[in-house]
Each structure stands twice: as C-alpha cells, then as structure tokens.
Amino acid sequence: MAKQKPADDVESVLATLEHPQKPAILAIREILLGAPGVTEGVKWNAPSFRTTEWFATFHLRAKAGVQMILHLGAKARAGDGITVDDPGGLLTWLGKDRASVAFADAADVAAKREAFAALIRRWVAHV
C-alpha cells in the first residue's frame, strides 16, 4: 500500500509546480482552506482536500485553465450519490458522486470566489 505524503508536502508540490495557471491554483487553495474543518494533503499525486474524507482534488492536467474535482472520498461507496444546491451553476457532473468545477484563470477564480466558497461549504456538509 502506498504511503500518503504528509499534509505539509503540499507546500513542496506547489513550490516546484510549473503550471500556467499557478495563481489560480493558489487562489482556489486559499478558498478551500478557508472552509471550516478543511485540511490538505497530497493524494492522487495532486493537492487534495479533506475533512473526515477526501472530497476535492486538483486536476492539474486539464487542457485549459484549472479544474477542481469534487467527490465523496477515496473509495467508491455503492449507492452513494449527492445532490448539492449550485445557484452559481459551477458544477459539471461527472457521475452521481463527483463533479468538476472549471476556472479559466485567476480572474475567473476571483469572479466565482463567493459562489465557489458557498458551494464548498454545501459539498462538505454531504461528505
């Protein structure tokens, strides 16, 4: 079984990350860490976020911009699904238990900041 890297390793990953949307990535990270009870770590070779379960992971290989994948944890659970109020229309559903939120750049993150922060609080309530 692979050993999970410690949470402080996210700093190392970000320090060495060469990505055209790094300012957007840092802004998204700030929003996620501002949610109550959210911590970070490296999971699936990317900065990821958790409360009691992993629920959000950066998709750093998106062809354009940056994507955040929201999910219900590290292991699929039979029958699990989620319904989350999304008045900002940020979610693109990838399955009944996961969705993505796409950001074009740091300006897009700033424009969606409040809606994304509210969405994260609602998502965490279901994890």
Coordinates of C-alpha atoms in Angstrom, one line a residue:
M1 CA 0.0 0.0 0.0
A2 CA 1.4 3.4 -1.0
K3 CA 2.2 5.7 1.9
Q4 CA 0.3 9.0 1.9
K5 CA 2.6 12.1 1.9
P6 CA 2.3 14.4 4.9
A7 CA 0.0 17.5 4.5
D8 CA 2.9 19.9 4.7
D9 CA 4.2 18.3 1.5
V10 CA 1.6 20.3 -0.4
E11 CA 3.9 23.3 0.1
S12 CA 6.7 21.3 -1.6
V13 CA 4.5 20.3 -4.5
L14 CA 3.4 23.9 -5.1
A15 CA 6.9 25.3 -4.7
T16 CA 8.1 23.1 -7.6
L17 CA 4.9 23.3 -9.7
E18 CA 5.3 24.8 -13.1
H19 CA 1.8 25.5 -14.3
P20 CA 0.5 28.4 -16.5
Q21 CA -2.4 28.8 -14.0
K22 CA -0.5 28.7 -10.8
P23 CA -2.0 32.0 -9.5
A24 CA -5.5 30.4 -10.0
I25 CA -4.4 27.2 -8.2
L26 CA -3.1 29.2 -5.2
A27 CA -6.4 31.2 -5.1
I28 CA -8.5 28.1 -5.2
R29 CA -6.4 26.5 -2.5
E30 CA -7.0 29.6 -0.3
I31 CA -10.7 29.3 -0.7
L32 CA -10.7 25.6 0.1
L33 CA -8.6 26.1 3.2
G34 CA -10.9 28.9 4.3
A35 CA -13.8 26.4 4.7
P36 CA -14.4 25.1 8.3
G37 CA -12.5 21.9 9.1
V38 CA -10.8 21.6 5.8
T39 CA -7.2 20.4 5.7
E40 CA -4.9 19.5 2.8
G41 CA -2.6 16.7 1.7
V42 CA -1.2 15.1 -1.4
K43 CA -3.5 12.4 -2.8
W44 CA -3.5 11.0 -6.3
N45 CA -0.3 13.0 -7.0
A46 CA -2.1 16.3 -6.6
P47 CA -3.0 18.7 -3.8
S48 CA -6.2 17.4 -2.3
F49 CA -8.5 18.5 0.5
R50 CA -10.4 16.7 3.2
T51 CA -12.5 16.9 6.4
T52 CA -13.2 13.4 7.6
E53 CA -12.9 12.1 4.0
W54 CA -11.1 13.4 0.9
F55 CA -13.6 15.5 -1.1
A56 CA -11.6 17.7 -3.5
T57 CA -8.6 17.2 -5.7
F58 CA -6.9 19.4 -8.3
H59 CA -7.0 18.2 -11.9
L60 CA -3.7 19.9 -13.0
R61 CA -3.6 18.3 -16.4
A62 CA -6.8 20.0 -17.8
K63 CA -6.3 21.2 -21.3
A64 CA -7.4 24.7 -20.4
G65 CA -7.4 26.5 -17.1
V66 CA -7.7 24.6 -13.9
Q67 CA -10.2 22.1 -12.7
M68 CA -11.2 21.0 -9.2
I69 CA -12.7 17.6 -8.9
L70 CA -15.3 17.3 -6.1
H71 CA -16.0 13.7 -4.9
L72 CA -17.2 11.7 -1.9
G73 CA -13.9 10.2 -0.7
A74 CA -11.1 8.0 -1.6
K75 CA -13.2 4.9 -2.0
A76 CA -16.3 4.5 -4.1
R77 CA -19.3 3.6 -2.0
A78 CA -22.1 1.6 -3.5
G79 CA -25.3 3.6 -3.8
D80 CA -23.7 6.9 -2.8
G81 CA -24.8 10.0 -4.6
I82 CA -25.0 13.6 -3.8
T83 CA -27.3 16.5 -4.5
V84 CA -25.9 19.9 -3.9
D85 CA -27.6 23.3 -4.4
D86 CA -25.5 25.1 -7.1
P87 CA -27.1 28.5 -7.7
G88 CA -23.9 29.7 -9.4
G89 CA -24.0 26.9 -11.9
L90 CA -20.4 26.0 -11.2
L91 CA -20.7 22.2 -11.2
T92 CA -20.3 19.9 -14.2
W93 CA -21.5 16.5 -13.0
L94 CA -19.2 13.6 -13.9
G95 CA -21.2 10.9 -12.1
K96 CA -23.7 10.7 -9.3
D97 CA -20.9 11.1 -6.7
R98 CA -18.5 13.5 -8.4
A99 CA -18.4 16.8 -10.3
S100 CA -15.9 19.3 -11.6
V101 CA -15.6 23.0 -11.3
A102 CA -13.5 24.7 -14.0
F103 CA -11.7 28.0 -13.8
A104 CA -10.2 29.7 -16.8
D105 CA -7.6 31.7 -14.8
A106 CA -7.1 33.7 -11.6
A107 CA -9.6 36.4 -12.7
D108 CA -12.2 33.7 -13.2
V109 CA -11.5 32.4 -9.7
A110 CA -11.9 35.9 -8.3
A111 CA -15.2 36.3 -10.1
K112 CA -16.5 33.0 -8.8
R113 CA -15.0 33.2 -5.3
E114 CA -18.1 33.7 -3.3
A115 CA -20.2 31.1 -5.2
F116 CA -17.3 28.6 -5.0
A117 CA -16.8 29.1 -1.3
A118 CA -20.5 28.6 -0.7
L119 CA -20.5 25.5 -2.9
I120 CA -17.6 24.0 -1.0
R121 CA -19.4 24.5 2.3
R122 CA -22.5 22.8 0.9
W123 CA -20.4 19.9 -0.5
V124 CA -18.5 19.4 2.7
A125 CA -21.9 19.1 4.6
H126 CA -22.5 15.9 2.5
V127 CA -19.1 14.2 2.8

